[in-house]
Amino acid sequence: MSVYGKYIVKKFFWYFLTLVIAVTLNFLLPRMIEGNPVSMIVSEMTQGMTDSDTIKRVYETFLVEFGIDKPLGEQFLIYLKNLVTGNLGTSFGLYPKPVTEILASAVPWTIGLQLPAILVGWLIGNVLGAVAAYRKGVFDKVIFPVALFVNSIPFFTLAIIMLYVFALSLNWFPLHGGYDYQMVPTLSFEFFASVLRHHTLPFLSIVLVTIGGQAIGMREMSIYELNSDYVLYSKLLGIRDSKIAKYVFRNAMLPQITGLALSIGTMVGGSLICEIVFSYPGIGTWMFTAIRQLDYPLISGCTLLIALAVLLANFTIDLIYGWIDPRIKAAQMEDQ
Amino acid sequence: MSTNILEVHGLKTYYRTRLKEHVYAVDGVSFSLEKGKTLGIAGESGCGKSTLALSLMGFYFPPLHFGSGSIVINGTDIMKLGKEQLRAQVSGREISYIPQAAMNALNPTLKIIHFIEDIMKEHRPELNKKQVWDMAAERFETLNLSPKVLHSYPNELSGGMKQRTVIAISTILNPKVLIADEPTSALDVTSQKAVIKLLKSLLDRGFIQSLVFITHELPLLYHVTDDIIVMYAGEIVERGTAEQMIFDPIHPYTKKLMGSIIVPEEGMKGHKLAAIPGTPPNLKNVPEGCRFADRCSYVQETCRKGKIESQTAGDRIYRCIVEPEVLKEWYANEAE
């Protein structure tokens, strides 16, 4: 096997180990939250019932049905066994809906909101940062403080302000949800338009924050690269400025690519606040609901999804980075 | 006209500080260089030798600015050319450069051959890729560099190798003048020797027609150069042949500088190793009279008045108001 192949196998092993630990924590942590999910559900179901015997029977039925009457170790083994077959269990809160089904319905909303927003924000942010570093002058004096300002506002504040101004006061956009509740999701033009209208405000809020962070990072990196010796040397050998700009921005982009891959990886987890503020029907909102209801399988399912996405993103970075930056590749080889 | 390949007349270049002060690091420098000759420029750190090297390239990057004077290469005053003309017709072709920090002079994410391709695209667009590759391989082989280097990234090369690669790249267009700014400073003795050998073979083969070699390592100058210029506080204080400058200096500064050689050459054994007391003057406000006066042990009252002009004695130029014969008498007395 080649040195690089060995490197990948070793990396893969470490990521797998991390995943195993993550799965264990995903299982354990929700169950350590104070409270009993069954009594919460039962007390809701048996409202108005007076027969304590019936209530007790309902309670015990659910206890057995959810499998939380067994010792924790046995529960974990069952969880693992189900996991291997791709079964994430049944939701407590939406019983008897399987967790996988809930996740499958939520993931498209999260990705549909986050992925375009991150990509657009990343692209605009990097272009602005690079131009600010290259042009300097007035452009830089305006872009940089604005980016810094936007980047410093906590996201939930920004989201709430946007919601207040554009949805509540100006009434340009709907206040919450992924589409009008009166509508039934179909492949109609009207439904699509509704989705788009609901999509705009959360989308813009993420784009704005992403632009701020990316522009600052790209500006710093570009200034650093512009001052490096190879820029001067290339100029003195008569290479035209546009070509040198290409050298500079390619090198300045390298850390930004890591940033992009990471934010795509953390997209599922990072969507929490945005989705809660805008009541968007994605993973974040579901996880929020699950935690409130002590819905163990759904919490574990959401966190597993988040852990998988982050690890996958990191592994991908490790793979492509060696390919685009020879210095990293050399360092990776040396580790062997 | 003479066979002068490079003629510099009254060159003044300055750094503009944040307070808009003009600091003249090269203050009225004039010299000429004949075809086939090597000129050494020596001096302490901060005497303006690296600034002179950059200034000779005709490109000025803030905070360095062009003041006045002319730089004539092969009959053309390059300071009269437009920026684009200079880049396309002079940089790398007529006059080329080896930077002080050659270690970082190469773009870390570009293979050597691709950098050479970019240079050729600017200066020899008629060549196709195959021709460029053949030409580069042939040149590297001629210079005893493995053509394998061409397909390496800069970080895969050792320090000495990188320096020699930079030299080969800088001279690939057979420039008339090569400016080498401390090309050996960061290298061990073995690599230094290889670099010197390489520079000499470039001259012998006619790949370059003349060499300006800037260093603070004086023994090296004796080996490499025909003539030596000693600079102090932005001015030339003395010019003569390497032989004259080392064994028969006129100016007290040259005398002191040569006395500070750490590795004495044959014939210099027994010379006492001496440091020059004090530091060069602040170029922001140069003192009236001789700029070396404060540190000169032979200082006279008249030294501190007016402007000290260059004197000529035969083929030598020096900047001191005391007669050479008198100075030599003083030196002889001191040695006893």
XYZ file of C-alpha atoms in Angstrom, chain B residues 91-222:
132
model
C 11.916 42.696 -15.794
C 13.489 39.269 -15.901
C 14.734 39.799 -19.486
C 17.184 42.678 -19.310
C 17.702 42.793 -15.581
C 16.873 40.036 -13.150
C 16.968 39.527 -9.437
C 17.794 36.982 -6.770
C 16.036 37.933 -3.565
C 17.562 38.033 -0.126
C 15.146 35.480 1.269
C 15.172 33.007 -1.583
C 13.772 30.442 0.839
C 10.338 32.040 0.571
C 10.705 33.431 -2.915
C 8.764 30.613 -4.517
C 5.022 30.181 -4.385
C 4.565 27.152 -2.089
C 1.650 25.712 -4.049
C 3.207 25.934 -7.493
C 5.557 23.373 -8.995
C 8.813 24.898 -10.270
C 8.026 24.027 -13.876
C 4.642 25.743 -13.707
C 6.271 28.913 -12.428
C 8.722 28.772 -15.312
C 5.785 28.250 -17.685
C 4.178 31.409 -16.285
C 7.382 33.391 -16.810
C 7.667 32.132 -20.384
C 4.042 33.012 -21.084
C 4.947 36.622 -20.308
C 8.235 36.854 -22.150
C 8.317 34.110 -24.799
C 4.670 33.528 -25.678
C 5.675 31.931 -28.988
C 6.967 28.832 -27.184
C 4.583 25.984 -26.558
C 4.478 23.923 -23.394
C 6.722 21.185 -24.711
C 9.365 23.669 -25.842
C 9.318 25.388 -22.456
C 9.711 22.066 -20.661
C 12.598 21.019 -22.893
C 14.266 24.374 -22.529
C 13.938 24.374 -18.734
C 15.224 20.807 -18.460
C 18.173 21.609 -20.688
C 19.050 24.728 -18.705
C 18.811 22.895 -15.390
C 21.011 20.111 -16.675
C 23.587 22.573 -17.961
C 23.702 24.149 -14.527
C 24.146 20.766 -12.843
C 20.690 20.836 -11.317
C 18.602 17.720 -11.516
C 15.670 18.207 -13.927
C 13.638 16.338 -11.320
C 13.617 19.608 -9.379
C 11.343 21.033 -12.055
C 8.542 18.756 -11.018
C 8.893 19.414 -7.320
C 7.121 21.808 -5.041
C 9.395 24.332 -3.309
C 8.940 22.674 0.082
C 10.417 19.467 -1.285
C 13.794 21.138 -1.868
C 16.562 21.814 0.624
C 17.628 25.383 1.373
C 20.695 25.304 -0.836
C 18.798 23.582 -3.607
C 16.011 26.119 -3.409
C 18.536 28.953 -3.692
C 20.161 27.413 -6.760
C 16.747 26.778 -8.266
C 15.834 30.423 -7.752
C 19.071 31.449 -9.460
C 18.318 29.173 -12.400
C 14.802 30.586 -12.686
C 15.992 34.186 -12.438
C 18.442 33.698 -15.299
C 16.357 31.532 -17.595
C 15.795 34.458 -19.979
C 19.517 35.273 -20.155
C 19.280 38.724 -18.564
C 22.047 41.224 -19.216
C 22.336 42.179 -15.559
C 21.716 39.949 -12.564
C 21.278 41.523 -9.157
C 21.982 39.076 -6.352
C 20.907 40.382 -2.980
C 22.774 38.395 -0.325
C 22.192 35.101 -2.113
C 24.418 33.192 0.290
C 23.578 34.746 3.644
C 21.272 32.014 4.838
C 23.353 29.100 3.626
C 26.053 26.889 5.109
C 29.542 27.010 3.631
C 29.074 24.045 1.303
C 25.896 25.461 -0.182
C 27.536 28.891 -0.414
C 30.276 27.395 -2.501
C 27.757 25.714 -4.784
C 25.907 28.995 -5.236
C 29.118 30.891 -6.043
C 30.106 28.210 -8.527
C 26.700 28.465 -10.123
C 26.904 32.251 -10.449
C 30.365 31.982 -11.985
C 29.267 29.375 -14.486
C 26.340 31.598 -15.483
C 28.833 34.338 -16.327
C 31.254 31.979 -18.078
C 28.532 30.514 -20.262
C 27.186 33.938 -21.095
C 23.756 33.261 -19.591
C 24.210 36.547 -17.786
C 26.469 39.355 -18.970
C 27.198 41.003 -15.645
C 26.530 40.483 -11.981
C 25.879 42.811 -9.098
C 26.592 40.881 -5.924
C 25.391 42.359 -2.666
C 26.624 40.961 0.605
C 27.983 41.752 4.005
C 30.348 38.808 3.780
C 33.486 40.452 2.522
C 35.750 37.433 1.969
C 33.153 36.194 -0.482
C 33.405 39.423 -2.454
C 37.107 38.938 -2.881
